[in-house]
Short mmCIF file of N, CA and C in Angstrom, two decimals:
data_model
loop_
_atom_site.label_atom_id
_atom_site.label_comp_id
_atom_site.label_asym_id
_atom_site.label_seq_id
_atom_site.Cartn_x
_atom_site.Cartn_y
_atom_site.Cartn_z
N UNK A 1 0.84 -1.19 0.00
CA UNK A 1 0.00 0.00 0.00
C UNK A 1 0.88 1.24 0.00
N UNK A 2 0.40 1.94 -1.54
CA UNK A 2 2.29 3.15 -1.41
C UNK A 2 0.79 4.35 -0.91
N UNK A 3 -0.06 4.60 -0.51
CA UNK A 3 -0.98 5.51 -0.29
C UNK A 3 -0.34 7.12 0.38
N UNK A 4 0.18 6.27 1.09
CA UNK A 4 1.18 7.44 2.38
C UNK A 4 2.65 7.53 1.78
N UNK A 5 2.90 6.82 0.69
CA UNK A 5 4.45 7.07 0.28
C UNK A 5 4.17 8.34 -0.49
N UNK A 6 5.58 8.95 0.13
CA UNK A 6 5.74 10.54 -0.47
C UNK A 6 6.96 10.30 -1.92
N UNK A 7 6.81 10.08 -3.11
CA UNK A 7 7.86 10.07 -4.06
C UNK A 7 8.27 11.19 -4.83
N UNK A 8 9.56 11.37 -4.89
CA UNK A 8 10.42 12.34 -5.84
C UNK A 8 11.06 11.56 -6.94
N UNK A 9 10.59 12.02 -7.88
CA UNK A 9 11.15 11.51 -9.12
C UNK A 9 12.21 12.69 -9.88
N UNK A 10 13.26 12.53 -10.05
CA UNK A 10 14.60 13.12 -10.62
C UNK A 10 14.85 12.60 -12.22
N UNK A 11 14.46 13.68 -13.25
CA UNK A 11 14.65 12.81 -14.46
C UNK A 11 15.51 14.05 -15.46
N UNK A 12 16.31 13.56 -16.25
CA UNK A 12 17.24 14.61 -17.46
C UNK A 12 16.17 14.99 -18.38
N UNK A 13 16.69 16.21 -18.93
CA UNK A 13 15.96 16.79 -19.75
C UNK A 13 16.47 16.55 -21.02
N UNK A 14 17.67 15.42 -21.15
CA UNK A 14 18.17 14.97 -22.75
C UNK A 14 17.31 13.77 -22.64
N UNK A 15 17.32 13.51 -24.25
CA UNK A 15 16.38 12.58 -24.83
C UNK A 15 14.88 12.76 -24.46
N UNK A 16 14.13 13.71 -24.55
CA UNK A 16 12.57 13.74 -23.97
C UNK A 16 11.68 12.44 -24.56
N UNK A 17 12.04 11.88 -25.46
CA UNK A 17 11.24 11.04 -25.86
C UNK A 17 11.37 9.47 -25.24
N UNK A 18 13.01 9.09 -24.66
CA UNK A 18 12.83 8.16 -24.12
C UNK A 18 12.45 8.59 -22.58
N UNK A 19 13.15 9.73 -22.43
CA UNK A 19 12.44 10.48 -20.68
C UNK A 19 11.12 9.87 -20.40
N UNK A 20 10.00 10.49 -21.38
CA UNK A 20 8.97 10.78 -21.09
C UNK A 20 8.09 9.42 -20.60
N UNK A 21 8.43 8.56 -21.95
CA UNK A 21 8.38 7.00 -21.81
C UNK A 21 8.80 6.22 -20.80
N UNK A 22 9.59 6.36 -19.95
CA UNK A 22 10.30 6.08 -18.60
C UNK A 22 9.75 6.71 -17.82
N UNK A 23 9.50 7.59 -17.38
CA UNK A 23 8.78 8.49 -16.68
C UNK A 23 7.14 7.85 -16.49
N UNK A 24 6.71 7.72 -18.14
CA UNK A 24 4.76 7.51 -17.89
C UNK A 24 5.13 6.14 -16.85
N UNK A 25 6.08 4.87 -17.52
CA UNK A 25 6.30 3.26 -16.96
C UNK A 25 6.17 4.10 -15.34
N UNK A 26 7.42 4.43 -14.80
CA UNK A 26 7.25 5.20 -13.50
C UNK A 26 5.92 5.44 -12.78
N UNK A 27 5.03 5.90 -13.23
CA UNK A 27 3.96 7.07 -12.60
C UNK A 27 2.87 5.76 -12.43
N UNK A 28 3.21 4.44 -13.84
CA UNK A 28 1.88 3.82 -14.12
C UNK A 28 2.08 2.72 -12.84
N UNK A 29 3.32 2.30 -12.41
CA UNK A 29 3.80 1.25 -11.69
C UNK A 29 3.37 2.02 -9.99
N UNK A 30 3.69 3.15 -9.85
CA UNK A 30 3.35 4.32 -8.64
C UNK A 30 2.12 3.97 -8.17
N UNK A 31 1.35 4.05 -9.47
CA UNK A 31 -0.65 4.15 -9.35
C UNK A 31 -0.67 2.64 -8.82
N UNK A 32 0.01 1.81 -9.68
CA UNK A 32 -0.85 0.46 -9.25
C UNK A 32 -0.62 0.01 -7.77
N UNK A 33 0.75 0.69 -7.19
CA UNK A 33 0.94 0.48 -5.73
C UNK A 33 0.02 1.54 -4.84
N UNK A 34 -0.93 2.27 -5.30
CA UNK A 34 -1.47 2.54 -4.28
C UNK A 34 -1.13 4.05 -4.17
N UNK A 35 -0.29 4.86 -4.49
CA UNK A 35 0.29 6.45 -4.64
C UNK A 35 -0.25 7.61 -4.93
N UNK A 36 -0.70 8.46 -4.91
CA UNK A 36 -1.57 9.66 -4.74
C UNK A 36 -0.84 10.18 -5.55
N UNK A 37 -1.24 10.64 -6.75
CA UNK A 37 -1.19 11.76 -7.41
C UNK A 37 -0.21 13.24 -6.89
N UNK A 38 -0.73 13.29 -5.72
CA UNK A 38 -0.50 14.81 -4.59
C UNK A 38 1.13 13.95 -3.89
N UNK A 39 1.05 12.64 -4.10
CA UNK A 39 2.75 12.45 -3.10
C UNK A 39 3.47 12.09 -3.95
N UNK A 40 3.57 12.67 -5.54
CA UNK A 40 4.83 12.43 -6.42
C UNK A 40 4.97 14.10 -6.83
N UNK A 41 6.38 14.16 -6.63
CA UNK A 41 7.02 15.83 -6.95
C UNK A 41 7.65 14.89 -8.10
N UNK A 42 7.72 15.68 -8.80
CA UNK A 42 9.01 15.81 -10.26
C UNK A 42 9.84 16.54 -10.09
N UNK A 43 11.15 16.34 -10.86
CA UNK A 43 12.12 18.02 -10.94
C UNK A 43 12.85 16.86 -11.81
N UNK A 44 13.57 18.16 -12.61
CA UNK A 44 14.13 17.96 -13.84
C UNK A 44 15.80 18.41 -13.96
N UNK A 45 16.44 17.46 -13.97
CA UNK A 45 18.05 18.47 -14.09
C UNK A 45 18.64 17.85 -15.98
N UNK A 46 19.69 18.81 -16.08
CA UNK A 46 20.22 18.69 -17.65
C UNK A 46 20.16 17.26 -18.37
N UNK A 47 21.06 16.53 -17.49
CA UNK A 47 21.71 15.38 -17.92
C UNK A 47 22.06 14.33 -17.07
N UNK A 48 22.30 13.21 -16.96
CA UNK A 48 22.84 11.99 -16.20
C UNK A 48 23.57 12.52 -15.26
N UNK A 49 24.71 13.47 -15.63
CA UNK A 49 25.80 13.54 -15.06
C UNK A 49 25.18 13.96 -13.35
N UNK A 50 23.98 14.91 -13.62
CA UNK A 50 23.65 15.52 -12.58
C UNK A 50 22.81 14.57 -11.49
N UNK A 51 22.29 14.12 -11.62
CA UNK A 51 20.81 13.26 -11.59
C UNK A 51 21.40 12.72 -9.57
N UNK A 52 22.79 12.59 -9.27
CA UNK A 52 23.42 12.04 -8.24
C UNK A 52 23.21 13.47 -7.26
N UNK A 53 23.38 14.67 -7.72
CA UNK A 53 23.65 15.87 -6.99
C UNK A 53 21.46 16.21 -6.77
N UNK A 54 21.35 16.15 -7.32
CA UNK A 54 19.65 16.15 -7.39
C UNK A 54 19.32 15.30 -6.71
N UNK A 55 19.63 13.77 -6.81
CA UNK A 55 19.02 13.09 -5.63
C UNK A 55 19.59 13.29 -4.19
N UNK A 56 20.58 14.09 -4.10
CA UNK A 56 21.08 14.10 -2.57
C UNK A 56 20.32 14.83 -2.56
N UNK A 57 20.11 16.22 -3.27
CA UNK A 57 19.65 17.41 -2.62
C UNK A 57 17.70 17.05 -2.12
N UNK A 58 17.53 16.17 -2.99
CA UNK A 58 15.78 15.92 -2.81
C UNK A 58 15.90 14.55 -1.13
N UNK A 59 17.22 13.94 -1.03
CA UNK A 59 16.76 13.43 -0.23
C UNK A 59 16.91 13.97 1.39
N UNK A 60 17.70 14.96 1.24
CA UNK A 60 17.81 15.84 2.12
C UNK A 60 16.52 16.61 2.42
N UNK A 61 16.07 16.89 1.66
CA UNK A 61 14.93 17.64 2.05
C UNK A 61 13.88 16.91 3.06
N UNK A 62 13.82 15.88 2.75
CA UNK A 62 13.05 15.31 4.04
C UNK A 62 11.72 15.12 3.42
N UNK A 63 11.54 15.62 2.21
CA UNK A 63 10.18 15.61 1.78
C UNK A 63 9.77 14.39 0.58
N UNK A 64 10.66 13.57 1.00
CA UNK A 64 9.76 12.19 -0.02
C UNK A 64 10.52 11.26 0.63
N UNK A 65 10.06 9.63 0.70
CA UNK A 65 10.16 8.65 1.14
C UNK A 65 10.91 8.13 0.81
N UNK A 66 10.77 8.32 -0.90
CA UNK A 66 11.56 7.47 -2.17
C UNK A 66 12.09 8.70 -2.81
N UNK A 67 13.25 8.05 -3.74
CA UNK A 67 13.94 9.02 -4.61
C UNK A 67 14.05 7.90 -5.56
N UNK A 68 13.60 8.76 -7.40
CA UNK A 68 13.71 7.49 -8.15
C UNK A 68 14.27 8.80 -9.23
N UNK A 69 16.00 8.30 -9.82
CA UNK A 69 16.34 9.12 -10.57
C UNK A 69 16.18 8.38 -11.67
N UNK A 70 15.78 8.79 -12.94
CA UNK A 70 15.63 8.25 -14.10
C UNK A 70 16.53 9.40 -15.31
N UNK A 71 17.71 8.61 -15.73
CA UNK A 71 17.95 9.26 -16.85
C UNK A 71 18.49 7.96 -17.99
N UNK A 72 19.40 8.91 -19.09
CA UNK A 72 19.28 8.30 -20.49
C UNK A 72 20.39 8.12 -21.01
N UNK A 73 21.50 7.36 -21.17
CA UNK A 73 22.69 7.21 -21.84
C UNK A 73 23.03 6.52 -23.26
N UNK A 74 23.27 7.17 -24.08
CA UNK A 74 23.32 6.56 -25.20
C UNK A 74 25.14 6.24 -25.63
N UNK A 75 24.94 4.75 -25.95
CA UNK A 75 26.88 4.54 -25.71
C UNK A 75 27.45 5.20 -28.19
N UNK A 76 28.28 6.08 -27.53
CA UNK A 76 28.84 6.09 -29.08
C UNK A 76 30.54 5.75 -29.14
N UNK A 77 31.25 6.04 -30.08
CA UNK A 77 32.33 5.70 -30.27
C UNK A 77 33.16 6.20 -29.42
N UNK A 78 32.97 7.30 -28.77
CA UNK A 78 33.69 7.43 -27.49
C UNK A 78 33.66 6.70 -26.21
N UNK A 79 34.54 7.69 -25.24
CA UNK A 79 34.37 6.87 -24.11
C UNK A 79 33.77 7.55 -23.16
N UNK A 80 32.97 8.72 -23.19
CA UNK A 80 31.94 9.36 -22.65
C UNK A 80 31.25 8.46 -22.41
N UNK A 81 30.38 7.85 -22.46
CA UNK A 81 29.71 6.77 -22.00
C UNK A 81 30.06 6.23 -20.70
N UNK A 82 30.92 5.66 -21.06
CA UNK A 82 31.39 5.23 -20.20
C UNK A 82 31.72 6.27 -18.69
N UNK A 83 32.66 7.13 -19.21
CA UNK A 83 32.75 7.57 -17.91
C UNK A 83 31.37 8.50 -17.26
N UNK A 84 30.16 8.82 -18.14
CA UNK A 84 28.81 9.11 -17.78
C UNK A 84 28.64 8.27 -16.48
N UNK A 85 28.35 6.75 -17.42
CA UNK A 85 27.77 6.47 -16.31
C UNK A 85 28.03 6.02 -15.16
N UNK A 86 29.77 5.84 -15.62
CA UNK A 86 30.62 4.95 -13.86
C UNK A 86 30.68 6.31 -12.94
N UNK A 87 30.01 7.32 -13.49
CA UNK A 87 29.85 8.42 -12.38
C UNK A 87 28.80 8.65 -12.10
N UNK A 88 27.83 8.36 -12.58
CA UNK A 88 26.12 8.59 -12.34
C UNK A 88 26.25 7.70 -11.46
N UNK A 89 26.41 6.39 -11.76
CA UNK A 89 26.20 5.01 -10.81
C UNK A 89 26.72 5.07 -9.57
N UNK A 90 28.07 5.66 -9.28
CA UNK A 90 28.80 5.81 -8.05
C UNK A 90 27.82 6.59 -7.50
N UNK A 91 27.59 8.00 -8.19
CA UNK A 91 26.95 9.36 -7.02
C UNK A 91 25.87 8.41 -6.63
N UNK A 92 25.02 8.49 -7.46
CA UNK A 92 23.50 7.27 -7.11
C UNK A 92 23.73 6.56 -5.76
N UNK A 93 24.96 5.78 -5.88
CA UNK A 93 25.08 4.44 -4.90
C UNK A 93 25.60 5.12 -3.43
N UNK A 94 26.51 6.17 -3.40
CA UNK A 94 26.91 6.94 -2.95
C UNK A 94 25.83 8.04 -1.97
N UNK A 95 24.78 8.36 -2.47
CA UNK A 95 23.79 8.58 -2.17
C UNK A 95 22.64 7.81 -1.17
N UNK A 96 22.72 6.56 -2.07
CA UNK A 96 21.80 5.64 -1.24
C UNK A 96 22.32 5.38 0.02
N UNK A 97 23.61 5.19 0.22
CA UNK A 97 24.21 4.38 1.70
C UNK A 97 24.61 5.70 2.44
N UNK A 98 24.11 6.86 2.18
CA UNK A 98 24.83 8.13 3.06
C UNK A 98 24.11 7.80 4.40
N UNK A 99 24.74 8.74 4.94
CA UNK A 99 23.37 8.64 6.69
C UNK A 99 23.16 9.92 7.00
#
C-alpha cells in the first residue's frame, strides 16, 4: 500500500522522448501500488551527469520517502559513455548508503 508514500522523481531533460516514456512506466507502476497523485514531486536536471547531486539534494529535504532518478545514456564511439555512467552510478550508490 504506497498511499502514504511521499515520491520524488529526478529525471534529465536529454532525450525527452525516451524520458517521457520512462517516466509515464514510473507514474503507471506508482498508481498500481497505491500512490496519490499529490505524493509524487518531479524536478528535472540537464543530464545523467547531474541526476546524483539532485538526488542528494531531494533526499535531504526530508520531503519524499523514495527518490527514483531516471535518466538516459546513449553509448557512441567514445568513451563518454562510459565515464557518464561509472559516475552517475557511483553518485546514485553513494547517495543511497549516506546517513
Amino acid at each position: 500500500d504506497g498511499s502514504g508514500c511521499r515520491i520524488g522523481i529526478v529525471k534529465t531533460r536529454w532525450n525527452p522522448e525516451i524520458m517521457a516514456s520512462l517516466n509515464d512506466g514510473v507514474k503507471t507502476a506508482l498508481k498500481e501500488c497505491g500512490v496519490k497523485d499529490a505524493n509524487i514531486y518531479e524536478t528535472t536536471v540537464p543530464g545523467s551527469f547531474e541526476l546524483p547531486l539532485a538526488a542528494r539534494f531531494l533526499a535531504l529535504s526530508r520531503q519524499c520517502d523514495v527518490v527514483i532518478a531516471l535518466g538516459c545514456l546513449i553509448k557512441g564511439d567514445t568513451m563518454h559513455f562510459e565515464y557518464i555512467a561509472e559516475a552517475c552510478a557511483k553518485g546514485l550508490m553513494d547517495v543511497s548508503t549516506a546517513r
